[in-house]
Short mmCIF file of C-alpha atoms and ligand atoms in Angstrom, two decimals:
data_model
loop_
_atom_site.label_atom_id
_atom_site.label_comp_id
_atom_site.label_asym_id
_atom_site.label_seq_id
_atom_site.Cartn_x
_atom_site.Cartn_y
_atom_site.Cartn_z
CA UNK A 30 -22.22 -15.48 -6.60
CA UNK A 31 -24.21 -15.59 -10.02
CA UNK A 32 -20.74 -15.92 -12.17
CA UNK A 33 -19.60 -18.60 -9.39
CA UNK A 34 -22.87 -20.50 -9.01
CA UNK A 35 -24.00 -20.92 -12.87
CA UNK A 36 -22.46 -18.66 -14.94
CA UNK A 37 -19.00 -20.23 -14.51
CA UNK A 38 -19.87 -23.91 -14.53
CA UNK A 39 -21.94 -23.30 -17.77
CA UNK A 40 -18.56 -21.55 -19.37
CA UNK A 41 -16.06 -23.98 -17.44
CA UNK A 42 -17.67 -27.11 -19.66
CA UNK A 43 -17.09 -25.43 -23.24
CA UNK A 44 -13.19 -25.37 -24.14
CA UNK A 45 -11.36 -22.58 -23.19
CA UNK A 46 -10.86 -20.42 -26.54
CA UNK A 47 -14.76 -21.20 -27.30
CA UNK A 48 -15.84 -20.13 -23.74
CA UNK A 49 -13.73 -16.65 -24.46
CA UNK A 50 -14.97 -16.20 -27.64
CA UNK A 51 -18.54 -16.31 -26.10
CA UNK A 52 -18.06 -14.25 -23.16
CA UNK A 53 -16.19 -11.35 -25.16
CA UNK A 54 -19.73 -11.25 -28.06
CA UNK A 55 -21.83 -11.12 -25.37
CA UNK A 56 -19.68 -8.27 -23.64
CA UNK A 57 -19.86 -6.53 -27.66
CA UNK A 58 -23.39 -7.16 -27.52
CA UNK A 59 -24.06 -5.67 -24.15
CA UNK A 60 -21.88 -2.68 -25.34
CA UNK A 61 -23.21 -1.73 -28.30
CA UNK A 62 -26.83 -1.14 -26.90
CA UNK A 63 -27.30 1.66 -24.43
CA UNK A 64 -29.91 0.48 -22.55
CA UNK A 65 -28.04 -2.81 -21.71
CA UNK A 66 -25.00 -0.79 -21.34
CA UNK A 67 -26.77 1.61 -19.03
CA UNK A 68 -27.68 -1.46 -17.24
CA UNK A 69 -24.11 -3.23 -16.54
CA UNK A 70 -22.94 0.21 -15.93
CA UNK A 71 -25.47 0.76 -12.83
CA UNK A 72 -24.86 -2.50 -11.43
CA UNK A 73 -21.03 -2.57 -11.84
CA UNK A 74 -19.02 0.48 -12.39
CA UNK A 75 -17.74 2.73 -8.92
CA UNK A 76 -16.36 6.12 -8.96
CA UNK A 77 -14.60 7.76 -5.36
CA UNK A 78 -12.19 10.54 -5.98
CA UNK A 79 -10.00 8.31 -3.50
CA UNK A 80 -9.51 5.88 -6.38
CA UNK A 81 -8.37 9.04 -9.20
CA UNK A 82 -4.56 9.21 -10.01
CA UNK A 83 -2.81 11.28 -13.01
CA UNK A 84 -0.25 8.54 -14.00
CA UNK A 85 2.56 9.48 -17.14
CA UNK A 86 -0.03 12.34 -17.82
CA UNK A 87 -2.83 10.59 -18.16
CA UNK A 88 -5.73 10.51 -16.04
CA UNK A 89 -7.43 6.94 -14.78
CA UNK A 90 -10.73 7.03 -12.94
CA UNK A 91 -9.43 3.73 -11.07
CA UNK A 92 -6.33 1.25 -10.85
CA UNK A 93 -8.26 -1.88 -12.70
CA UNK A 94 -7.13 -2.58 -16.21
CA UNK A 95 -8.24 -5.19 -18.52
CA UNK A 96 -4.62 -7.06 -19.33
CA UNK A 97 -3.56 -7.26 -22.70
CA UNK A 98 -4.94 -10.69 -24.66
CA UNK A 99 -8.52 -10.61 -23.36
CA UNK A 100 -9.41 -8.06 -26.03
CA UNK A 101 -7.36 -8.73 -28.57
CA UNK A 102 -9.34 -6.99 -31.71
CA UNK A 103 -10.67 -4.17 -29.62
CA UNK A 104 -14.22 -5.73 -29.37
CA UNK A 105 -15.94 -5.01 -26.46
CA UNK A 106 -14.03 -1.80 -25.77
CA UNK A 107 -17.94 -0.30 -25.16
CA UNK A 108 -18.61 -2.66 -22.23
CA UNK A 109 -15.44 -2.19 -20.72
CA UNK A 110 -15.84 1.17 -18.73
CA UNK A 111 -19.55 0.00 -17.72
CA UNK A 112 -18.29 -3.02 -16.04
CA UNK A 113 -16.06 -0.45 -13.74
CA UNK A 114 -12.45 -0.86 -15.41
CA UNK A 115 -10.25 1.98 -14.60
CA UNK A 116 -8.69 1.62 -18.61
CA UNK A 117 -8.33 -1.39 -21.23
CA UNK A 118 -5.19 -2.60 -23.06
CA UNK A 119 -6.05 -4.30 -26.11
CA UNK A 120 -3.88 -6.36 -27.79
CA UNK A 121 -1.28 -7.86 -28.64
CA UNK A 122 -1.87 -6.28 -32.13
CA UNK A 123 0.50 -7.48 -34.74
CA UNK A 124 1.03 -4.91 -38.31
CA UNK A 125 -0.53 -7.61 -40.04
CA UNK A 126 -3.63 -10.03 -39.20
CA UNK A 127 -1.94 -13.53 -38.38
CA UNK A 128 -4.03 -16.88 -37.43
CA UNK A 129 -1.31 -17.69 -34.42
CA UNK A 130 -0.98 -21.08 -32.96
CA UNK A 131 -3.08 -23.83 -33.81
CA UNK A 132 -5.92 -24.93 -31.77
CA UNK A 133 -6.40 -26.12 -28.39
CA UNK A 134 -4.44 -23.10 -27.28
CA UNK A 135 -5.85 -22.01 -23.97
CA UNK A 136 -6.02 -24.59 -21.17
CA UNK A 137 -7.77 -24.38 -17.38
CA UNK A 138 -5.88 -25.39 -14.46
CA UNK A 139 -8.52 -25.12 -12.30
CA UNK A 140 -7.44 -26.46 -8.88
CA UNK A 141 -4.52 -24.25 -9.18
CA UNK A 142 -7.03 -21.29 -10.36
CA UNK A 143 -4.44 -20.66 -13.46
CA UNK A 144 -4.22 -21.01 -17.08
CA UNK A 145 -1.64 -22.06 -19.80
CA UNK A 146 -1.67 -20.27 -23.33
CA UNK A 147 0.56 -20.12 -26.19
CA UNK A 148 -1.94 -17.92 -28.57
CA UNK A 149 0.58 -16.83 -30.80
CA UNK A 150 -0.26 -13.55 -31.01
CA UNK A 151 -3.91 -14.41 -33.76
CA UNK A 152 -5.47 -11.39 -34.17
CA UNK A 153 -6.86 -8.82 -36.88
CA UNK A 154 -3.90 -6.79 -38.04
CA UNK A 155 -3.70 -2.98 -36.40
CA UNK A 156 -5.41 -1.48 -39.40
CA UNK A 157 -8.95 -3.43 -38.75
CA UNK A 158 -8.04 -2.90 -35.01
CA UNK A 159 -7.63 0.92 -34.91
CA UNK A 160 -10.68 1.22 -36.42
CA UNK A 161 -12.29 -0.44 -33.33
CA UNK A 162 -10.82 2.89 -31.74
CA UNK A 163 -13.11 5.44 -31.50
CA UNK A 164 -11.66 9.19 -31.95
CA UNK A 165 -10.37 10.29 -28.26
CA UNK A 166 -11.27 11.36 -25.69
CA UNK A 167 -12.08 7.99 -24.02
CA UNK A 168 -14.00 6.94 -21.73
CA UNK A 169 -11.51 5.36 -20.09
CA UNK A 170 -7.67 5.12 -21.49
CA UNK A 171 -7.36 2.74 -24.53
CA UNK A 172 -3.53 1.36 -24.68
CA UNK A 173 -2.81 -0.82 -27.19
CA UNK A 174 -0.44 -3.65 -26.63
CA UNK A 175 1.88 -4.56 -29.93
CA UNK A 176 3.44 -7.41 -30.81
CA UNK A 177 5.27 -8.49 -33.56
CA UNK A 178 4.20 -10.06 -36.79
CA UNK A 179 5.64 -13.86 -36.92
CA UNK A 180 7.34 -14.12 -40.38
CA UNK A 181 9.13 -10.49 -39.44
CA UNK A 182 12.93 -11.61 -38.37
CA UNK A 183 14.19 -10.24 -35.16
CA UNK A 184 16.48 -8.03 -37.34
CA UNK A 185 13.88 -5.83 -38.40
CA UNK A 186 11.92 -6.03 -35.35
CA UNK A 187 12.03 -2.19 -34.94
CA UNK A 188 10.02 -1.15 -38.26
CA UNK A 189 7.20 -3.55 -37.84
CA UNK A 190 6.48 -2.29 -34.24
CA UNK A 191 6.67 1.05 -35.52
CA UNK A 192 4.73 0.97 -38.10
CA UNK A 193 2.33 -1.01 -35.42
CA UNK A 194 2.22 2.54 -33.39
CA UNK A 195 1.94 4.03 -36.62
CA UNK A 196 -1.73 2.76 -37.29
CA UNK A 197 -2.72 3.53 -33.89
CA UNK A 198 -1.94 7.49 -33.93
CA UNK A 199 -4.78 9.21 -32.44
CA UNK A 200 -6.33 6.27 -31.44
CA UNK A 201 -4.45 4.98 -28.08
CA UNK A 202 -4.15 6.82 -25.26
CA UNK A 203 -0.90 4.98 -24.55
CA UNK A 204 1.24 2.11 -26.31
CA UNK A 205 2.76 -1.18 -24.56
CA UNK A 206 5.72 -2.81 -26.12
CA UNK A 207 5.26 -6.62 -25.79
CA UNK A 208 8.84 -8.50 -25.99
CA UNK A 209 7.98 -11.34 -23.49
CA UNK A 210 5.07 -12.99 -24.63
CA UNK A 211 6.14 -16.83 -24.89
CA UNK A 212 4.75 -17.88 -27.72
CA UNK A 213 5.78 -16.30 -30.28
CA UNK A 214 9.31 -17.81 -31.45
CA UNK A 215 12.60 -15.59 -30.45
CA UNK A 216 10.28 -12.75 -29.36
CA UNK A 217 11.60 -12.85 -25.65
CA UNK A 218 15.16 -12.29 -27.54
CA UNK A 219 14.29 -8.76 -28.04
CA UNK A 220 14.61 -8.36 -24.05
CA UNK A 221 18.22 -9.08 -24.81
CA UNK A 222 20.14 -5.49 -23.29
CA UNK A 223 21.35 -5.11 -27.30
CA UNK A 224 18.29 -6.35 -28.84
CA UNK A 225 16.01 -3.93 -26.91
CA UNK A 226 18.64 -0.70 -26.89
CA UNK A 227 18.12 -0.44 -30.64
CA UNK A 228 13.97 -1.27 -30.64
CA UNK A 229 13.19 0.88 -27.38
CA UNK A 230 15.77 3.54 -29.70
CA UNK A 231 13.25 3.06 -32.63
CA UNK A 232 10.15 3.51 -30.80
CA UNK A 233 11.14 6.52 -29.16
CA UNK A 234 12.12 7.98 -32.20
CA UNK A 235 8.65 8.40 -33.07
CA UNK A 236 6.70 11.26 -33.56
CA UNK A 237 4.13 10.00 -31.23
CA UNK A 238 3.31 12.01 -28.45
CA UNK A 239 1.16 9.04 -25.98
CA UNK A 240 3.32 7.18 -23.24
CA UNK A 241 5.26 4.61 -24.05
CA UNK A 242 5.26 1.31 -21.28
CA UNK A 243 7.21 -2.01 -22.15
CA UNK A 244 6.12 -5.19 -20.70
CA UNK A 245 8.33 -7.94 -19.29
CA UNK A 246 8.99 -11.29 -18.59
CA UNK A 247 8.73 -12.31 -14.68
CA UNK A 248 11.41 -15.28 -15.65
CA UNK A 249 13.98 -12.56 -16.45
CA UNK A 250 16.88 -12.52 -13.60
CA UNK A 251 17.07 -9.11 -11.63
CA UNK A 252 20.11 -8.50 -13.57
CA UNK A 253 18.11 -8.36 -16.77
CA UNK A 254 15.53 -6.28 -15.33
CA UNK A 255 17.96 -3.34 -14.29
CA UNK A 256 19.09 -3.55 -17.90
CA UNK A 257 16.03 -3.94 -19.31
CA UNK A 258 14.82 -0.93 -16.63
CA UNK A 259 17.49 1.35 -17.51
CA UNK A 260 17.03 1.16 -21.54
CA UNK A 261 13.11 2.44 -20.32
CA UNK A 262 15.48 5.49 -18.64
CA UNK A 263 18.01 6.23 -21.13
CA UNK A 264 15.23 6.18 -23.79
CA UNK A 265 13.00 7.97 -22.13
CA UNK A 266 9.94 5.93 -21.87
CA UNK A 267 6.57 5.98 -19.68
CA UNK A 268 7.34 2.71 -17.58
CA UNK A 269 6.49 -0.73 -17.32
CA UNK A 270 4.43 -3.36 -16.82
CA UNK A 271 5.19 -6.41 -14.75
CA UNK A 272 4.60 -8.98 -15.76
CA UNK A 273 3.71 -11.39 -18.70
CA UNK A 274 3.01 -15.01 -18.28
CA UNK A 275 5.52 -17.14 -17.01
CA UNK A 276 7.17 -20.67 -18.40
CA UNK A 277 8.32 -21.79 -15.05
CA UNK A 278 5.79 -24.31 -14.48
CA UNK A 279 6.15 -28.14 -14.33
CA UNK A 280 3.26 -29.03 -16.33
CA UNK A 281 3.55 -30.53 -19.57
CA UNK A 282 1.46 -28.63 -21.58
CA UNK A 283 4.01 -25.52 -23.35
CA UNK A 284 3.20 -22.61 -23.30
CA UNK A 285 2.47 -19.29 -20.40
CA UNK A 286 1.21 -19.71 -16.95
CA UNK A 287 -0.80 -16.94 -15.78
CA UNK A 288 -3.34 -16.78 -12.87
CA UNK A 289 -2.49 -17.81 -8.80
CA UNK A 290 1.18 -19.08 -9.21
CA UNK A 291 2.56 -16.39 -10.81
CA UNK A 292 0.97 -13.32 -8.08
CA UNK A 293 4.12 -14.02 -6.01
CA UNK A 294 6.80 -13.28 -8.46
CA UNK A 295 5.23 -11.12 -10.55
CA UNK A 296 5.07 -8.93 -7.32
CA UNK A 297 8.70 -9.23 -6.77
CA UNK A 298 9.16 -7.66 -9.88
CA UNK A 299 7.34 -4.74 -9.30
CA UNK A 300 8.98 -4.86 -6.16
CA UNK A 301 12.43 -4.55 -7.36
CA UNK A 302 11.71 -2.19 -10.21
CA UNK A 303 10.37 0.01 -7.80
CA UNK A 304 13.29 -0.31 -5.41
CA UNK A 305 16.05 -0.19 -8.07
CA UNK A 306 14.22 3.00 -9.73
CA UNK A 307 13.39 4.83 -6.16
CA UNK A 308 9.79 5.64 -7.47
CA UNK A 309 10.98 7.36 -10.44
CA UNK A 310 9.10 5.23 -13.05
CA UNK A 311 4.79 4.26 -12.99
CA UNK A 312 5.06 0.41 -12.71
CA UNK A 313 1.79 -1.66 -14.15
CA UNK A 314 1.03 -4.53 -11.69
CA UNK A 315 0.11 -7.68 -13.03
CA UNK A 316 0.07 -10.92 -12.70
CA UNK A 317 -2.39 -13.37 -10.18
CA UNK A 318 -4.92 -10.61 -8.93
CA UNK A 319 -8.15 -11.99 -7.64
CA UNK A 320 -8.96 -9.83 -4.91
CA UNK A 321 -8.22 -6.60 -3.75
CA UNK A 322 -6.01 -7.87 -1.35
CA UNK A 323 -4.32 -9.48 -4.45
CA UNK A 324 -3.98 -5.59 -5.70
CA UNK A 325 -3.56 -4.00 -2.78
CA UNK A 326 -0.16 -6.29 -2.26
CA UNK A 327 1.49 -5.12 -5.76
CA UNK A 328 0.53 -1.67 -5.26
CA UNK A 329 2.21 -1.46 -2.00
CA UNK A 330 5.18 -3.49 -3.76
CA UNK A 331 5.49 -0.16 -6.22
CA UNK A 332 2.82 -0.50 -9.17
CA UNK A 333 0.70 2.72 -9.62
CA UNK A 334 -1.62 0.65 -11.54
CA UNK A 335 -3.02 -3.40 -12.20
CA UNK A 336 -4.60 -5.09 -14.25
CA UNK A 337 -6.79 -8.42 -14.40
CA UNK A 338 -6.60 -11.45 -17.13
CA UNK A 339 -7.04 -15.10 -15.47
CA UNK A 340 -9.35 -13.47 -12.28
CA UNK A 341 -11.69 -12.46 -14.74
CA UNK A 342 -12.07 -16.31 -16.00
CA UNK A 343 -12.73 -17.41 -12.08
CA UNK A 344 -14.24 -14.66 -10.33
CA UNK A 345 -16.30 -13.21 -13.15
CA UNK A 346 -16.47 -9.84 -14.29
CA UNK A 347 -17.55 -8.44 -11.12
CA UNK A 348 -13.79 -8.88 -10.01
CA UNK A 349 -13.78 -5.19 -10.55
CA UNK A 350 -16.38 -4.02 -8.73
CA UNK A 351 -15.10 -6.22 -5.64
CA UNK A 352 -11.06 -4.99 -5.89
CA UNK A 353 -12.07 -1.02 -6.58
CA UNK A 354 -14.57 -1.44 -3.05
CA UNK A 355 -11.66 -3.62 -1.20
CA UNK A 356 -9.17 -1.08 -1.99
CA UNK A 357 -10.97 2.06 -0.49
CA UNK A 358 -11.56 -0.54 2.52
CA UNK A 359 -7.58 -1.33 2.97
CA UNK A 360 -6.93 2.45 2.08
CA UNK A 361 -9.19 3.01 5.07
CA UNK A 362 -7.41 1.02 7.60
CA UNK A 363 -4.18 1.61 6.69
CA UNK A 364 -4.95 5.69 6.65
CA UNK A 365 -4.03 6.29 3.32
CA UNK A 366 -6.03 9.23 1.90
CA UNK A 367 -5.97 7.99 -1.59
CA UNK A 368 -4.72 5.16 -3.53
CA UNK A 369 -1.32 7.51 -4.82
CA UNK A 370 -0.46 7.58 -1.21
CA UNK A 371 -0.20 4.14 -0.59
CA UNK A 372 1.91 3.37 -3.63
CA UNK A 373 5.31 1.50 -2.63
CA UNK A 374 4.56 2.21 0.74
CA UNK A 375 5.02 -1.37 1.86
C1 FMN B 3 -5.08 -16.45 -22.91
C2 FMN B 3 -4.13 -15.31 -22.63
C3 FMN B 3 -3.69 -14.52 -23.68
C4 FMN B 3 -2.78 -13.48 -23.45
N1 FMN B 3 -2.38 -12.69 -24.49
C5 FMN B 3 -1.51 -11.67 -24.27
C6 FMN B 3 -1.11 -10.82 -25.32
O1 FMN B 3 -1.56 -10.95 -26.46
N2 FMN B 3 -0.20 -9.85 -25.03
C7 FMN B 3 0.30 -9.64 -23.77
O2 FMN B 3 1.11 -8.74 -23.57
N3 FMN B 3 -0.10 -10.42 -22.75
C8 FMN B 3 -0.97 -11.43 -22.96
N4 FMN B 3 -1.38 -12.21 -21.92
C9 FMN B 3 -0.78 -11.99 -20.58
C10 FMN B 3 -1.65 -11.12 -19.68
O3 FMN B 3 -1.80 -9.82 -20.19
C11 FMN B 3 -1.02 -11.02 -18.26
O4 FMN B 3 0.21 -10.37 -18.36
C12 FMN B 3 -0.80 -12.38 -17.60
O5 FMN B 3 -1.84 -13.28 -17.94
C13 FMN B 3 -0.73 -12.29 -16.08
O6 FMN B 3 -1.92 -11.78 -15.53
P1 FMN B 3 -3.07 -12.74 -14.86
O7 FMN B 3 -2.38 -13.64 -13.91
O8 FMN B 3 -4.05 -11.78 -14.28
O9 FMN B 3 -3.65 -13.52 -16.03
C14 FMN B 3 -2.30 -13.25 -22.13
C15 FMN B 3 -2.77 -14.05 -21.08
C16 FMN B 3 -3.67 -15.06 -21.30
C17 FMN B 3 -4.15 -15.89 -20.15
#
């Protein structure tokens, strides 16, 4: 009501980027004091057993995540668990810092409760980041998202996410390969079946021993998602996430579309990864969650876990709070005794 009512029409009349940029110090600023952390803790974060799940060996307190891109340089990874997120991935972290795209780069659509961004991937380079880390263990699990650096060619893709990971040892709890962020020229190439044999190849040849996800594109066909799936197989890796922002929109502006009009496919996604895959893989949900209803839908569709980007922007941060609460409600009608029981269920 507060976020709605004021908070949100203070935010809504700054531009986009600026407005972020504001909301994530103030969420460092709350973090990095106890007593106001204490504070956003006791009036947002829930536990219930009901919400606990061990997912590729790691254990979340709840489903919420923060989606990759809201905290790209690791900021306000103090406030995060206080506000009630069940883990953070921050990111997209590049090897190097880079400025990405130029400004205006972040645009409302409000009516349509979405948003268009073609960032670029800007961000601090993974050695400032990964000293954002704290040692583990976390509060909650810290992935980190990586991208790759601009001026790298798609040729030697492989050793600059690798030596991405390579910052981040000890530090993340588990690692997201990003090859479908839009904005970034030829990145989405690397989804290719070729492309992505020999990087998802390189990264499991690491000597890293957290989970490994990669994240997708909801505009690939299904054809390129059972390719794309069984790479994740043959090499071995933790799962996915579905799905990234979309370019399937009629608007002018270039650039991703997250928010409302992507919930729909990004659910069949997870939908048909989970079918093609019979359960065998942990499937990240994202894409359009607002309400727990929102969640509820994609976990039923196959994910194990979501996370939250453009609800955050027009609910307000107690978007947590409200899903982790819904879901013990719809748990509670439906008879499930915990959230792993009603995963792909639908
Ligand atoms: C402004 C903005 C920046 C983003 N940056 C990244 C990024 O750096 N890496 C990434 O993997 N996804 C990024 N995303 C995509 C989100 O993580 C998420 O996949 C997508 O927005 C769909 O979720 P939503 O509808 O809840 O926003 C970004 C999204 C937005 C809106």
């Amino acid at each position: 009501m507060f976020y709605k009512a004021l908070m949100r029409p203070w935010l809504f009349q700054t531009d986009p980027e600026a407005a972020h940029e504001r909301a994530l110090t103030l969420a460092a600023s709350l973090g990095r004091c106890r007593i106001t952390r204490d504070a956003v803790e006791t009036a947002f974060a829930f536990e219930d057993r009901r919400l606990r799940q061990t997912v590729f060996g790691i254990e979340f307190p709840n489903p919420v995540g923060l989606a990759a891109g809201y905290d790209k340089n690791a900021i306000g990874l103090e406030l995060w668990p206080a506000l009630g997120f069940g883990f953070a991935e921050i990111g997209s972290v590049t090897l190097c810092s880079q400025p990405g795209t130029k400004p205006p780069r972040i645009f409302r659509q409000v009516g349509q409760r979405s948003l268009i961004n073609c960032m670029g991937f800007h961000n601090d380079g993974a050695e400032a980041i990964a000293a954002r880390i704290p040692p583990q263990p976390h509060l909650i699990p810290v992935g980190v998202n990586v991208g790759k650096n601009n001026d790298v060619d798609l040729a030697h893709a492989g050793e600059n996410y690798a030596a991405t990971i390579d910052k981040f040892r000890d530090r993340a709890d588990f690692f997201v390969i990003n090859v479908s962020s839009p904005s970034t020229p030829g990145l989405r190439k690397l989804q290719d079946k070729e492309m992505l044999d020999e990087l998802l190849g390189r990264v499991a040849g690491l000597r890293t021993t957290a989970p490994v996800l990669l994240k997708i594109a909801p505009d690939l066909t299904f054809d390129q998602i059972d390719d794309a799936v069984g790479l994740v197989e043959r090499h071995k890796l933790a799962g996915v996430v579905a799905t990234n922002t979309t370019l399937d929109h009629s608007t002018p502006t270039w650039g991703g579309l997250s928010g409302a009009p992507l919930r729909a496919r990004a659910t069949e996604c997870v939908r048909h990864i989970r079918r093609q895959t019979r359960g065998r893989l942990p499937i990240v949900g994202v894409g359009g969650i607002f309400t727990a209803e929102d969640a509820y839908e994609k976990i039923r569709a196959g994910a194990c876990l979501v996370e939250v980007w453009t609800g955050m922007i027009y609910e307000g941060p107690f978007i947590v709070h409200n899903i982790n609460h819904g879901l013990l409600r719809l748990l509670a009608r439906d008879g499930f005794g915990s959230m792993a029981d009603a995963v792909g269920t639908e």
